[in-house]
Structures are given as structure tokens and as C-alpha cells.
Short mmCIF file of C-alpha atoms in Angstrom, two decimals:
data_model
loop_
_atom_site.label_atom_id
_atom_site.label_comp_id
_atom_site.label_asym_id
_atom_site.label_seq_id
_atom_site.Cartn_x
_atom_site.Cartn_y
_atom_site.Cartn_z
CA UNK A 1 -35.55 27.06 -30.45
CA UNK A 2 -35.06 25.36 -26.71
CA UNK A 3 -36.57 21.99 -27.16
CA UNK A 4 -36.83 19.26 -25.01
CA UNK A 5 -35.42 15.90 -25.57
CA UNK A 6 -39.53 14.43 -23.97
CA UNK A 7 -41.49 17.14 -26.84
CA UNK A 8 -42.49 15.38 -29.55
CA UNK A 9 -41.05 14.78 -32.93
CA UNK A 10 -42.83 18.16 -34.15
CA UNK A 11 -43.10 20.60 -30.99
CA UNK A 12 -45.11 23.29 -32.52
CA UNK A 13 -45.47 25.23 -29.21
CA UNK A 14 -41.71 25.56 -29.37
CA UNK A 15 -41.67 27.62 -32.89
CA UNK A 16 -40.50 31.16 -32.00
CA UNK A 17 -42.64 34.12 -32.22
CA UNK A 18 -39.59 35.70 -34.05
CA UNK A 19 -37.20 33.27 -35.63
CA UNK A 20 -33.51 34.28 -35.31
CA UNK A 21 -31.19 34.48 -38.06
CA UNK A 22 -29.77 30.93 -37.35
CA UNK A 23 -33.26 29.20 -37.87
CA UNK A 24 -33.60 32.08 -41.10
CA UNK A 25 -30.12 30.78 -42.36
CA UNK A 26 -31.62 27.16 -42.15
CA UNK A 27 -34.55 27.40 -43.30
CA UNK A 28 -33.48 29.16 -46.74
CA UNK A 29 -30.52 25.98 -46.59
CA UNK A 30 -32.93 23.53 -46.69
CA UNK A 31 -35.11 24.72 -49.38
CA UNK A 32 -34.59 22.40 -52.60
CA UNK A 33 -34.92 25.38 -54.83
CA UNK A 34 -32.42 24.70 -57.28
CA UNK A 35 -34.36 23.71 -60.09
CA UNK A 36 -36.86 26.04 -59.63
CA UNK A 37 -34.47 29.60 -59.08
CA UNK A 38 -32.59 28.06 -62.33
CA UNK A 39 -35.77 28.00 -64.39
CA UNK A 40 -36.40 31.64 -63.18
CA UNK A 41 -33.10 32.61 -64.43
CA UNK A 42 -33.82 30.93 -67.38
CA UNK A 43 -36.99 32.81 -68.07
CA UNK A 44 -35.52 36.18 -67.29
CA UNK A 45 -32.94 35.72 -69.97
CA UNK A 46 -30.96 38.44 -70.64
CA UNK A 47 -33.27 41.21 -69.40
CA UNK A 48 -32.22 43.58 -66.10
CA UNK A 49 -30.93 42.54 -63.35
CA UNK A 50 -30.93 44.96 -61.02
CA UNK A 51 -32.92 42.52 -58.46
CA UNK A 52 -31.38 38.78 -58.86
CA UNK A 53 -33.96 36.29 -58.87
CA UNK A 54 -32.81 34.33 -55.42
CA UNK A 55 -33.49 37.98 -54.05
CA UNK A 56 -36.93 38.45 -54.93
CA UNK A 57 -37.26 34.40 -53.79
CA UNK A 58 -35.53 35.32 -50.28
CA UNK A 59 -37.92 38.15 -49.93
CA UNK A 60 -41.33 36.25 -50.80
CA UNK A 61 -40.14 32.96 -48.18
CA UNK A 62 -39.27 35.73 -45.82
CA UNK A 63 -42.42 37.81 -45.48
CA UNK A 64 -44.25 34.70 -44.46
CA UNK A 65 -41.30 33.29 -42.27
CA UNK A 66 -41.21 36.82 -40.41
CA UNK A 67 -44.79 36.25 -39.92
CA UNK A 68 -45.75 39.29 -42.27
CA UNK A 69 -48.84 40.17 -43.80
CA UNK A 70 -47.25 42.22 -46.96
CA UNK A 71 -43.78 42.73 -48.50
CA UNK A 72 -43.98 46.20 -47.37
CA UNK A 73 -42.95 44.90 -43.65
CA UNK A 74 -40.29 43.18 -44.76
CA UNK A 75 -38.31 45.70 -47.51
CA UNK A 76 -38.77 47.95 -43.79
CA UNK A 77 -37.20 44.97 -41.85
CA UNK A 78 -34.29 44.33 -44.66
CA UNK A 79 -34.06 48.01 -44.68
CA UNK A 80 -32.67 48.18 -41.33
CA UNK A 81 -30.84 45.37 -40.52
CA UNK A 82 -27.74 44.06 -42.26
CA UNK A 83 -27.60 40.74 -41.31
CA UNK A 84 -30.60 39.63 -42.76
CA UNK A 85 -29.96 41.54 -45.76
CA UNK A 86 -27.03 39.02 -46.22
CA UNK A 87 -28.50 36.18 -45.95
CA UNK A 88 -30.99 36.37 -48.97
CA UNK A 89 -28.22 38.28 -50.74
CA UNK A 90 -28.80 42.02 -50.57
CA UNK A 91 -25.79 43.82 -49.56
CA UNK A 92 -26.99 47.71 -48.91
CA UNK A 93 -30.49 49.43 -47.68
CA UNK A 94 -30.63 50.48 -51.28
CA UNK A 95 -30.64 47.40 -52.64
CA UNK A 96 -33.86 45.97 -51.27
CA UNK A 97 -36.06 45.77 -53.62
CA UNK A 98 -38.74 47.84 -54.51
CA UNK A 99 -42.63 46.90 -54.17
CA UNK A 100 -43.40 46.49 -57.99
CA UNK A 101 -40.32 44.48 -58.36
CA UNK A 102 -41.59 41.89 -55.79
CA UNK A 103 -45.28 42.33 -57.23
CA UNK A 104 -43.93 41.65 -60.41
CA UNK A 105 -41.94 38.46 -59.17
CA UNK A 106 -44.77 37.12 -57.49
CA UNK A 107 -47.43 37.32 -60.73
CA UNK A 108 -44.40 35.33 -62.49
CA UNK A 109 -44.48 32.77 -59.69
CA UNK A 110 -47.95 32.36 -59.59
CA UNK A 111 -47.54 30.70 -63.41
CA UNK A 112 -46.94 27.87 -65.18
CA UNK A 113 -44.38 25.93 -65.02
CA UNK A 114 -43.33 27.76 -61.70
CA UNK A 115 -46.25 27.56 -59.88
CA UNK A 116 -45.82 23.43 -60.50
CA UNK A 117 -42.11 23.67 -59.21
CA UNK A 118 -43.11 25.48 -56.25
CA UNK A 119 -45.71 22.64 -55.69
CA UNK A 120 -42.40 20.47 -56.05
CA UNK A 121 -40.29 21.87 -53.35
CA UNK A 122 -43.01 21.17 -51.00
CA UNK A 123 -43.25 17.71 -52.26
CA UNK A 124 -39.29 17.22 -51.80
CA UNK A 125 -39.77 18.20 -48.14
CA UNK A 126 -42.45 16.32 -47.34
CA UNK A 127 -40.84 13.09 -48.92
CA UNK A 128 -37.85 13.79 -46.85
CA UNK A 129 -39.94 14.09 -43.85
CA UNK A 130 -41.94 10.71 -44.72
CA UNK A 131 -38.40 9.13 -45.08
CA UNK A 132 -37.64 9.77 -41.82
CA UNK A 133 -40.53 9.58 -40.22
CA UNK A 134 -42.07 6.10 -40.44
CA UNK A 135 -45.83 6.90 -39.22
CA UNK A 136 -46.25 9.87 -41.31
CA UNK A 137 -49.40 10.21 -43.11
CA UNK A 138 -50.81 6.84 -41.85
CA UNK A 139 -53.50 8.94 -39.98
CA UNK A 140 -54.69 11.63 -41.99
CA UNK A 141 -57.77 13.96 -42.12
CA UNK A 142 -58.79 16.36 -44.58
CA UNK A 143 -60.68 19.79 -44.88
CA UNK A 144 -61.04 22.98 -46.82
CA UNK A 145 -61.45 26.20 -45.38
CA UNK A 146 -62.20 29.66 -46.97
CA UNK A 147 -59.29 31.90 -47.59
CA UNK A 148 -59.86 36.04 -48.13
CA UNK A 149 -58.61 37.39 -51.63
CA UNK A 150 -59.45 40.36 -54.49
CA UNK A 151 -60.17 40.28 -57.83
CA UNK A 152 -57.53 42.06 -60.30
CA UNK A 153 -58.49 45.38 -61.61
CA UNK A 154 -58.56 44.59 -65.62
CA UNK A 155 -56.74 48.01 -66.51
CA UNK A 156 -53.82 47.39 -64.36
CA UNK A 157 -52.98 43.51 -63.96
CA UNK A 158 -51.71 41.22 -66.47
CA UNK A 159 -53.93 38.38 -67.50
CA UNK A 160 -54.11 34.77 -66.65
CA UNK A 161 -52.89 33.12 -68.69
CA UNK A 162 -52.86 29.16 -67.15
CA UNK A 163 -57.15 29.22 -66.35
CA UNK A 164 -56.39 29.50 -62.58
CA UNK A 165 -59.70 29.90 -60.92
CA UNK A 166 -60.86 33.48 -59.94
CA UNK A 167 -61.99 34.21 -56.40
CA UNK A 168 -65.56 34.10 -55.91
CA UNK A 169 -68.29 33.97 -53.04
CA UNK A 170 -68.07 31.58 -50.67
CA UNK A 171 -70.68 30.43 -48.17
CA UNK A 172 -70.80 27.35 -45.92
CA UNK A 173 -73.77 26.34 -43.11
CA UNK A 174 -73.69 24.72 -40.02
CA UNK A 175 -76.90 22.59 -39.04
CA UNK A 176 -78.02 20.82 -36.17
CA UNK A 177 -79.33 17.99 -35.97
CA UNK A 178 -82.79 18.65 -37.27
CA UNK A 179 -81.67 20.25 -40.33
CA UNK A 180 -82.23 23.74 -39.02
CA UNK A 181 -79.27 26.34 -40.02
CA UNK A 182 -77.68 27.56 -36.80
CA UNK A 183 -74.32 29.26 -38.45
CA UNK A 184 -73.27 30.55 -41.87
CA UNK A 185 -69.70 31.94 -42.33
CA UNK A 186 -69.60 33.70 -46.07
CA UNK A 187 -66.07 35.02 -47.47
CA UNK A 188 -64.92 36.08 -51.00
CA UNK A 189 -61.68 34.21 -52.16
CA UNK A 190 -60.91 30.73 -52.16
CA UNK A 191 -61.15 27.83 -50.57
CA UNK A 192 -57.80 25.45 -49.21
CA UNK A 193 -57.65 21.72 -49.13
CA UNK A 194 -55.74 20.34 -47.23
CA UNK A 195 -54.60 16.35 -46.15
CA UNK A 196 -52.94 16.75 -42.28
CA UNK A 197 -51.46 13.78 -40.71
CA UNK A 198 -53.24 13.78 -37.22
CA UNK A 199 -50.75 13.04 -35.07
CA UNK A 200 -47.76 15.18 -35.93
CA UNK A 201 -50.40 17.91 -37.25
CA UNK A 202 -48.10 18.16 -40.89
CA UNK A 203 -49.75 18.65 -43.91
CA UNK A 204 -48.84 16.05 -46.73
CA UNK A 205 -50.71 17.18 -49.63
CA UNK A 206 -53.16 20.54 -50.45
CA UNK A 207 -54.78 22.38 -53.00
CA UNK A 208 -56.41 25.91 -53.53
CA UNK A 209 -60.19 25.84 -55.32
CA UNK A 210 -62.96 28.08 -56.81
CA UNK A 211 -65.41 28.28 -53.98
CA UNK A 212 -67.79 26.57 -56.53
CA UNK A 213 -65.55 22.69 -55.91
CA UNK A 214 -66.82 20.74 -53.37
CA UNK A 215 -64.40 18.83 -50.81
CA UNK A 216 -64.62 15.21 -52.76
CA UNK A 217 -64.10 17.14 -56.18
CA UNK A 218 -60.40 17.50 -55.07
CA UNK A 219 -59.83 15.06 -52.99
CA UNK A 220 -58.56 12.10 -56.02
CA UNK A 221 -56.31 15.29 -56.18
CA UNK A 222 -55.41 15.23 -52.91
CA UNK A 223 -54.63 11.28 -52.50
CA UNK A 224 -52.95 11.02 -55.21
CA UNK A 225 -50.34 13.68 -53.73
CA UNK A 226 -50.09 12.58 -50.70
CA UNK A 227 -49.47 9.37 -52.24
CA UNK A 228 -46.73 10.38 -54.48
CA UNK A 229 -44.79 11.96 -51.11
CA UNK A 230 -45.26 9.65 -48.94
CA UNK A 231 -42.94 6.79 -49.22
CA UNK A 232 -45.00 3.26 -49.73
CA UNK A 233 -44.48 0.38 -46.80
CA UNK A 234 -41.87 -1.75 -47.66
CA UNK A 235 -43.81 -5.21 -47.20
CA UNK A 236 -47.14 -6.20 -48.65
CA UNK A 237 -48.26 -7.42 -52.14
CA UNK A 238 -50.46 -5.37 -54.38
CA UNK A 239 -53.44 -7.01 -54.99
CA UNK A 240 -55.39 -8.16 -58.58
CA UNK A 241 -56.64 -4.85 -60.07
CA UNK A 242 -55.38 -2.43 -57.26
CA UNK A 243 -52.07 -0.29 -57.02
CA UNK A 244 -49.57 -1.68 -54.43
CA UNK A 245 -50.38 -1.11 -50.85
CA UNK A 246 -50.75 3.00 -49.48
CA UNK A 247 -49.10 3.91 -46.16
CA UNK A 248 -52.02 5.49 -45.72
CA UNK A 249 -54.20 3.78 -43.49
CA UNK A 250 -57.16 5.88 -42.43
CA UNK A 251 -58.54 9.11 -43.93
CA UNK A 252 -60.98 11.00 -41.41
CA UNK A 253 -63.35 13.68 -42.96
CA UNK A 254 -66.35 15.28 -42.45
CA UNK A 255 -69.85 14.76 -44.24
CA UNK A 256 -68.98 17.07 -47.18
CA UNK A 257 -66.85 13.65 -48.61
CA UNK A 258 -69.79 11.39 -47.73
CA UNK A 259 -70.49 10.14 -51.10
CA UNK A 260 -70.25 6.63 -53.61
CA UNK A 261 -66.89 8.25 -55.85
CA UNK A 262 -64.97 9.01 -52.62
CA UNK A 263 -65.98 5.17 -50.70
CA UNK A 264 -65.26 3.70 -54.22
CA UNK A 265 -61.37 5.61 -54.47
CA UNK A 266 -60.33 5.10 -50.64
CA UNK A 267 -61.17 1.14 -51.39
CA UNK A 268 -59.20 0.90 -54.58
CA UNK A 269 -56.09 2.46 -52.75
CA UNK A 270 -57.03 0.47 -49.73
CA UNK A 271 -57.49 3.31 -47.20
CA UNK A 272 -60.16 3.34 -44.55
CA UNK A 273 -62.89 6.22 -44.49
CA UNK A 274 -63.14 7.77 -41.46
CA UNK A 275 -66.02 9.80 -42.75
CA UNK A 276 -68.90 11.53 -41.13
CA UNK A 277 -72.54 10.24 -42.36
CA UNK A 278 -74.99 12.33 -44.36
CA UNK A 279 -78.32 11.89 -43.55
CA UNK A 280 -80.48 10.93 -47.04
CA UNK A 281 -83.53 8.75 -45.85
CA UNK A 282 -85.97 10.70 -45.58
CA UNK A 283 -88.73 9.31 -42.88
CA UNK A 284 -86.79 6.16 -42.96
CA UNK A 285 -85.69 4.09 -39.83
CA UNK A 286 -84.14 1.15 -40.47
CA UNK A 287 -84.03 -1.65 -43.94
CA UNK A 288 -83.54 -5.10 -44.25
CA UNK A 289 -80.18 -6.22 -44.59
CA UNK A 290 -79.42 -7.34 -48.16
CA UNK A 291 -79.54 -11.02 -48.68
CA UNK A 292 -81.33 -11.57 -45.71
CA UNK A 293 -85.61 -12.28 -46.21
CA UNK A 294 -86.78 -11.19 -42.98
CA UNK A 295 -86.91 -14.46 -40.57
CA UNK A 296 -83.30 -13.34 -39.26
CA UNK A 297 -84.42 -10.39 -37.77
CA UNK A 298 -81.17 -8.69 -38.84
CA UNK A 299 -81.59 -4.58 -40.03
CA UNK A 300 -79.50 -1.44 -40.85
CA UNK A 301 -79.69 1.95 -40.55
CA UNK A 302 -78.98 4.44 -42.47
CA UNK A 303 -75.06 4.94 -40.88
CA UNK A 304 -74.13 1.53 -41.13
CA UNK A 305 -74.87 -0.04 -37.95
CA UNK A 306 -76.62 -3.53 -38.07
CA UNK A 307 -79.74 -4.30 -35.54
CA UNK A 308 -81.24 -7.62 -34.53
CA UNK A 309 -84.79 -8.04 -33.08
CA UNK A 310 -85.73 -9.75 -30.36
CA UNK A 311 -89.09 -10.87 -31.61
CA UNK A 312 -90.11 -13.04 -28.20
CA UNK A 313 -90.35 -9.67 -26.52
CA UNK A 314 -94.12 -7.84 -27.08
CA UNK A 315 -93.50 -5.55 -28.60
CA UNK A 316 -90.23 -6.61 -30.11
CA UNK A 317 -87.17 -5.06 -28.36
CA UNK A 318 -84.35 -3.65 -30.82
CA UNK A 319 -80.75 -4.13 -29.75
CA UNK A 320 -77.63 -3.15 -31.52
CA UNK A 321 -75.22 -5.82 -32.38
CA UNK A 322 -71.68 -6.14 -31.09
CA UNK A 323 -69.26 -5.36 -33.96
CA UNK A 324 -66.29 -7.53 -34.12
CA UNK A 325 -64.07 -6.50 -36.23
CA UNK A 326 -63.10 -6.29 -40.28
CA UNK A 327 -62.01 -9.05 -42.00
CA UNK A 328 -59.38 -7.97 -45.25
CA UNK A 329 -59.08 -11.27 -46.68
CA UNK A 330 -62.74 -11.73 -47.22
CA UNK A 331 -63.70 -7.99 -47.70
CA UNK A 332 -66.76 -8.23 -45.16
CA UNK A 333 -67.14 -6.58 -41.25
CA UNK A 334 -68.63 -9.17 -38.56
CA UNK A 335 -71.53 -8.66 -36.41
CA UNK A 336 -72.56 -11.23 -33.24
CA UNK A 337 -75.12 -11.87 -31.22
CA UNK A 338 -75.33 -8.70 -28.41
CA UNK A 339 -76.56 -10.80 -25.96
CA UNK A 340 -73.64 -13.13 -26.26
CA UNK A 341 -70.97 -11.03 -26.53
CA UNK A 342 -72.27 -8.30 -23.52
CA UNK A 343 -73.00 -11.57 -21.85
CA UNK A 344 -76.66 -10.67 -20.22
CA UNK A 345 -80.08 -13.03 -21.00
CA UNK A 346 -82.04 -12.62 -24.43
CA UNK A 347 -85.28 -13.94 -24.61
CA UNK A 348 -84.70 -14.88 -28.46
CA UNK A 349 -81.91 -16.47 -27.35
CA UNK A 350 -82.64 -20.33 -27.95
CA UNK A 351 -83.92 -19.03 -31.38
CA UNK A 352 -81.02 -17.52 -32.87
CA UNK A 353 -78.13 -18.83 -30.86
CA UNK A 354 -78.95 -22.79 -30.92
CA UNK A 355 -75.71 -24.82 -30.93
CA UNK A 356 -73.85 -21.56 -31.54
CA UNK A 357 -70.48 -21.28 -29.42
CA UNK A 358 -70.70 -17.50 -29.92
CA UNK A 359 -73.99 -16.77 -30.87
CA UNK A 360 -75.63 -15.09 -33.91
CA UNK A 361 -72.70 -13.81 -36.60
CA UNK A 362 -73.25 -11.86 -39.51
CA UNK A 363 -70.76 -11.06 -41.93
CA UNK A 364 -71.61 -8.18 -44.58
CA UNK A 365 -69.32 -7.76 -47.54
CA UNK A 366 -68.37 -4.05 -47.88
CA UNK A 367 -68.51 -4.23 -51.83
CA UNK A 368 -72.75 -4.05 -51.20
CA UNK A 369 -72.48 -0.42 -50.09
CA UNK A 370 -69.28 1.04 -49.42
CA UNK A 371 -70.36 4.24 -48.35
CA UNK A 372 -72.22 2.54 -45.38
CA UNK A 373 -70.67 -0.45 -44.52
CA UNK A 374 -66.39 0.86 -44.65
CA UNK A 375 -64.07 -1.05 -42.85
CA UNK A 376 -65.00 0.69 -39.68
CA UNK A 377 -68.13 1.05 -39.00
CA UNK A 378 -69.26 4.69 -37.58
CA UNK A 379 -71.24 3.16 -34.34
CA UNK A 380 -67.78 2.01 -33.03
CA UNK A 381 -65.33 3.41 -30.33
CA UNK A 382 -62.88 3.26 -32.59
CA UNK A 383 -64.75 5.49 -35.55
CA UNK A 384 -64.74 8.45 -32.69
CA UNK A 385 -61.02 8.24 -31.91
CA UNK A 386 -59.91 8.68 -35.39
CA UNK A 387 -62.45 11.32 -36.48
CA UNK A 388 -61.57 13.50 -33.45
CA UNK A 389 -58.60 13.62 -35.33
CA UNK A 390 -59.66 16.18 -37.59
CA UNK A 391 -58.91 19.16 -34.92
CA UNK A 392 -55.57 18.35 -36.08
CA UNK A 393 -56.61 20.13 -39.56
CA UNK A 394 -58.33 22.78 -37.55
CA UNK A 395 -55.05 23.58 -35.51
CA UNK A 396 -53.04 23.31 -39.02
CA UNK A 397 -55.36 25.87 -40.73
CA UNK A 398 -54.88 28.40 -37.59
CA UNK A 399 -51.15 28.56 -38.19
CA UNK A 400 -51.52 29.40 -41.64
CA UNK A 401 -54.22 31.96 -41.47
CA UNK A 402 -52.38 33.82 -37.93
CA UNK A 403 -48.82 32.80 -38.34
CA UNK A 404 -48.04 33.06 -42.18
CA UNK A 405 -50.77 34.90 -43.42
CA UNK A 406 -52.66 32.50 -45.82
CA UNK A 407 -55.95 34.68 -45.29
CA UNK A 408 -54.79 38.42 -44.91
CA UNK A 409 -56.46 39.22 -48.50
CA UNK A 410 -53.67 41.71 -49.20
CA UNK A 411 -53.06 39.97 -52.31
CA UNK A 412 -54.95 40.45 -55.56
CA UNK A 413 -55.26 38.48 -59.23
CA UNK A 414 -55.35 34.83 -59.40
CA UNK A 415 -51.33 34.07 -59.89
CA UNK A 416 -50.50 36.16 -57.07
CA UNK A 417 -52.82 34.55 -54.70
CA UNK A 418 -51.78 30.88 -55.36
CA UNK A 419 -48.07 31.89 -55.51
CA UNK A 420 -48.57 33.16 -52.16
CA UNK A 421 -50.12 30.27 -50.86
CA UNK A 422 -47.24 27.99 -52.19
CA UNK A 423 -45.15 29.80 -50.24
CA UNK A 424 -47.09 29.80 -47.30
CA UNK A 425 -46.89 26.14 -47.50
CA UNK A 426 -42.90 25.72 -47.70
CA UNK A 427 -43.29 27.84 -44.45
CA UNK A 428 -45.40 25.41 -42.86
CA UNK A 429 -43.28 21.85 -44.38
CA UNK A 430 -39.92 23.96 -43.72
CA UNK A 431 -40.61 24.77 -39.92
CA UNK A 432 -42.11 21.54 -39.34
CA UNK A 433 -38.31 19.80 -40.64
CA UNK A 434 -36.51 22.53 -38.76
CA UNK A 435 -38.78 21.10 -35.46
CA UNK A 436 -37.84 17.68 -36.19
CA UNK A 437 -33.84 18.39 -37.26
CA UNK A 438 -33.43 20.56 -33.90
CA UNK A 439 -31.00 19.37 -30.96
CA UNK A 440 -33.08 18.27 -27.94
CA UNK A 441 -32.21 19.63 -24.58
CA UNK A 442 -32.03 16.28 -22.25
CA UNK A 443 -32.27 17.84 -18.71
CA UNK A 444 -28.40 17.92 -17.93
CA UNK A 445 -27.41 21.37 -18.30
CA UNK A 446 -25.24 22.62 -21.94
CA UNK A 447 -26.41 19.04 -23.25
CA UNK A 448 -28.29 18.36 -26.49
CA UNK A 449 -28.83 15.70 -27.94
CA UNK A 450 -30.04 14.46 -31.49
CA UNK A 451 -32.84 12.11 -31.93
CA UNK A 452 -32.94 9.06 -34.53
CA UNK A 453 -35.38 11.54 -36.79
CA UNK A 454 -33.11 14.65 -36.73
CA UNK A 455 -30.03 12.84 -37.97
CA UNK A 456 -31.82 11.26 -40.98
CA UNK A 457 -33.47 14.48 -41.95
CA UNK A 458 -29.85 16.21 -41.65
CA UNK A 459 -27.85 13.47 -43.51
CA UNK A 460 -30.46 13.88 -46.31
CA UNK A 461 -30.49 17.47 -46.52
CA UNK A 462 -26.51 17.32 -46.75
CA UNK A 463 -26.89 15.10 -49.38
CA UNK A 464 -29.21 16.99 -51.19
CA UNK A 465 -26.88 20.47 -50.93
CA UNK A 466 -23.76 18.45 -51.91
#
């Protein structure tokens, strides 16, 4: 990978089409895979051996890594050439393993307590990456999208044995504005979650689901992952009756998370929703803004956004008030006086701004309804820049689906299919450190360079090896 010194930290345009057997080689170094091949071995006891277990590992991270849709392309790839044979430990063309073998391997992977450990090695790289990375996950936005799979034939697959959900139907539906369908994708499989940090486009915690689980169903799940990898800030309290502070800052999400639970979790781990607003009143315009009895002219609608009347107007003229900004210490966001703030004439102005240096101020405590007044509100400038950060998740999802072949719906049985997405997803973390530990070319020619990132990701996967 050629990489220039001005890319940033995590160039995916510069990820080769075809990784060479030096970015192979450390890829499979960097894996923290110890625990997990020993409990393999463990299992196996003292059964055949004819395929080691770190074989049938190397072969399962390299069908994805090769960008392959089945582990029939890569026995033919092994097959013929040497030098990758060696580095996943295979010394002859008749040592590759054979198709059940790997089949096998990956039903055993796809249970407990390997699935979990799998889970783990992705959590070890990402907690390596938030190490080094300071602004890591403090802009993320989550999604789910549908993923392609089979349902095992009775007679010939084993069981499952841990309750891991069975693929199903899935159907989502795009609506306009009016409510009308204008789109409906349908798939049988699963569906992904998945928490992407917006910026560097790296996912920091997922999850595969029935079809059945909504998007907030998970996403406690979710948090609570992202949580555990992501290392916390170094300053700031915790507060009475709330875990010590997230370096999570905002979460950005669509209206599928719009609801009480998920308001109620982001504010007890002191995260601000950056989520999409589903529309519930039915006929309804505008209410009265609690605590207020009508003479202060000051409404609501039904996303948040506070409106004062200019009742001196006939009829009386409805203007949007300018939102200053949230206030932590007292839990509230502040509204003032349009007029004032835009600085152009109201004709209510002697009425609500008398002896006022900066007019009209209203101050709504979030704790009333979190869902519709968060910390930033959704008629705001800055509401739109973070929630167009969820193309980040969009461009995340492509990679897996056409790089690494998440959604090729080759594989069948439950076990299988979330084995194969584990791996999928040390494909994903493990590129995305290999991006960030790469020399950087600075313009001068034969000169490379190392940035501030790459040397703390390599002294702590030396440390990790020794």
C-alpha cells in the first residue's frame, strides 16, 4: 500500500484490490488470536489432526482478506501458490484442506464460547485503535442492514445448540413525506448492526439479529460495546446516579431509534442523540409548551423546535425562535427572542422584550421530554452536520457486502453464518490498523515516514506478540 503522508489516518481508497503477501503476513501478525486458537486446541483434544487448527483459522481470515465469496476460491488459490501456503502453515498442494474440513471448522466457530472469543479479537483491535487514536468513536452513527443467508437442511446439519437466531424474512419501506410507500427492499437472512465512527468510517461495535429486532432493541447492546472498547476520557467526574463520563459524544441515527428507552439510555451515559424524528401527531400542529399557560405565546412542535407568536400582528405571525445553545450544568436548551437575536423589528416587541438586554429567553429542561427536546435540537445547523454523518455507515456496509463478502448467502445454518460474519469483521478492524500502522510516503522520493498513530499502534502490537 503507497500512502501518502497528507491521506488521512484511515485511507480506505488506498486498500489494494489484491493484498500482497507482506500486508497477508501482517495482517495474520496482528491478530490477537492466542486465546482463542488455544481454546480450539483445547476442544479438539486428542482427536485427528490431519488439518491443525491455526490452518483451518488462516483459511477462514483468508477467504475474506482475498476478497472471496467461498472457501472453494481460496483451497484453488493455496493450491497453487507456495508462498501463501506458508504463511497460514500449509506446506504442500496436498495439504490444503478439504471443503468439509473447513465447513466443519466453521460450524465449530460459529459456537459458544468461540463465537464470544471471536467477538473478543475484534474488541482487542478496536481498543488498540481507540488507544491510539484519541477522537475515535466520539462521532458515531448507527444502522442495520439486511444480510442474504439459508436455512440448514435438518437431515444434514448439526443443530444449534446456543439459540442463535434463524434467518427469516426481512422487509423494510421507504416513505415520503406523506406517508405514502415509495420503496420496499425484502431479503431472507439477517439483519447487521452496526456503530461506525463518522469520521474515520471504523466500526466500534456490531451485532447480527433475527429480522424480527428492531434497531433500538440492540442498540443498549451496541453502546455498551462500544463502550467497553473505547477507552474513557481521562478528565471529568461521573456524576450522582450515572456511570463516569463516555467518549462518546454524539450518536446519529435514523427514525427507526426514535423512541423514550433509546432518549432515556443516551442521557444516562451522557451521549447526544443525533436522531431523526418520527412523526406521531396525528392532525396536530403545534402544543403549548409545558409550564407555560398561554400569555407567553411560546409553542412546540412535534420535532422539538420552540415557536413564539407575535400576537400584535392580525392574524398573528409565527416565527421560530433562535436556539442558543445547551446548557449541561442545568440540563435545559435556551431559546431567545428571534427578533433580537436576527436583529430585524417585531411588532410584539415592547411586549415581550421590555427591559430585556437580549430579549425573550426560554430555557426548557430536557428531563420533560427527552425524545424531543435532546441536547441538540433537530431545527439546528448543527443537527444536519452530524446526521449527514450516517453515509459513513452506508460506505462501511458497502465494503463488507462487495469487499469481504458479508452478504454473498453462500453460507447456510445459523453458526456458520455468524462465524462468518465475525470474521468478516476482523477483516474490516484488521485493514483499518494496517491503514493506520502503514509508512506514509512524504513527497521526497524513497522517503516514508511514520505518523504519531502508526508508531503507537506498532509499539502495542509488539507488545502484545512479545
Amino acid at each position: 500500500m503507497r500512502i501518502a503522508w497528507t491521506k488521512p489516518i484511515f485511507p480506505w481508497d488506498c486498500l489494494d484490490d489484491d493484498p500482497d503477501l507482506a500486508t497477508i503476513e501482517a495482517f495474520l501478525h496482528l491478530l490477537p488470536d492466542g486465546k482463542l486458537l488455544d481454546a480450539l486446541r483445547s476442544a479438539r483434544g486428542r482427536g485427528r489432526n490431519d488439518h491443525p487448527v491455526h490452518v483451518l483459522w488462516g483459511v477462514a481470515v483468508l477467504t475474506p482478506l482475498l476478497r472471496h465469496t467461498s472457501f472453494a476460491q481460496t483451497r484453488a488459490e493455496l493450491r497453487r501458490n507456495p508462498a501463501l501456503r506458508r504463511l497460514v502453515g500449509i506446506e504442500t498442494a496436498a495439504d490444503v484442506p478439504d471443503a468439509w474440513n473447513l465447513t466443519r471448522f466453521l460450524q465449530v466457530l460459529g459456537t459458544e464460547p468461540f463465537l464470544s472469543m471471536v467477538r473478543e479479537v475484534f474488541d482487542v483491535l478496536v481498543g488498540r485503535l481507540g488507544e491510539a487514536v484519541p477522537d475515535l468513536g466520539r462521532q458515531l452513527a448507527g444502522d442495520s442492514t439486511g444480510l442474504s443467508a439459508r436455512v440448514a437442511r435438518a437431515t444434514r446439519e448439526e443443530p444449534n445448540p446456543d439459540g442463535l437466531p434463524e434467518p427469516s424474512g426481512g422487509r423494510k419501506e421507504y416513505t415520503d413525506e406523506e406517508g405514502a410507500v415509495t420503496k420496499v427492499v425484502a431479503w431472507f437472512g439477517y439483519k447487521l448492526h452496526l456503530l461506525v465512527d463518522v469520521v474515520h468510517e471504523v466500526a466500534v461495535a456490531y451485532r447480527v439479529s433475527s429480522t424480527k429486532e428492531g434497531d433500538h432493541e440492540l442498540l443498549p447492546v451496541l453502546v455498551a460495546q462500544a463502550e467497553a472498547n473505547l477507552p474513557a476520557p481521562s478528565q471529568g467526574p461521573a456524576r450522582r446516579g450515572r456511570p463516569a463520563p463516555s467518549r462518546i459524544e454524539t450518536l446519529a441515527y435514523d427514525k427507526a431509534a426514535d423512541d423514550e428507552e433509546t432518549h432515556a439510555l443516551l442521557a444516562l451515559h451522557g451521549i447526544k442523540p443525533v436522531i431523526e424524528n418520527r412523526a406521531l401527531w396525528k392532525g396536530e400542529r403545534e402544543r403549548m409548551l409545558p409550564g407555560h399557560d398561554g400569555t407567553s405565546h411560546v409553542v412546540y412542535d412535534e420535532a422539538g423546535t420552540l415557536y413564539c407568536y407575535d400576537r400584535v400582528s392580525d392574524p398573528p405571525v409565527r416565527q421560530r425562535m433562535a436556539y442558543i445553545g445547551h446548557e449541561p450544568a442545568r440540563g435545559t436548551v435556551k431559546w431567545r427572542c428571534p427578533a433580537m437575536h436576527g436583529g430585524w423589528a417585531c411588532p410584539s416587541h415592547e411586549r415581550c422584550n421590555a427591559g430585556k438586554k437580549y430579549g425573550k429567553t426560554v430555557r426548557v429542561k430536557c428531563e420533560v421530554d427527552l425524545r424531543r427536546f435532546p441536547p441538540i435540537p433537530r431545527a439546528t445547523e448543527q443537527f444536519e452536520r452530524l446526521y449527514r454523518g450516517r453515509t459513513a455507515v452506508e460506505r462501511v456496509n458497502a465494503r463488507l457486502k462487495l469487499f469481504w463478502g458479508a452478504d454473498d448467502g453462500n453460507v447456510t445454518g445459523a453458526p456458520r453464518f455468524h462465524a462468518q460474519v465475525a470474521v468478516v469483521m476482523l477483516a474490516h478492524v484488521g485493514l483499518a490498523t494496517l491503514l493506520a500502522m502503514a509508512p506514509r510516503h512524504t513527497g521526497v522520493l524513497g522517503q516514508t515516514r511514520l505518523t504519531a498513530v502508526a508508531r503507537a499502534l506498532r509499539q502495542r502490537a509488539d507488545a502484545a506478540s512479545g
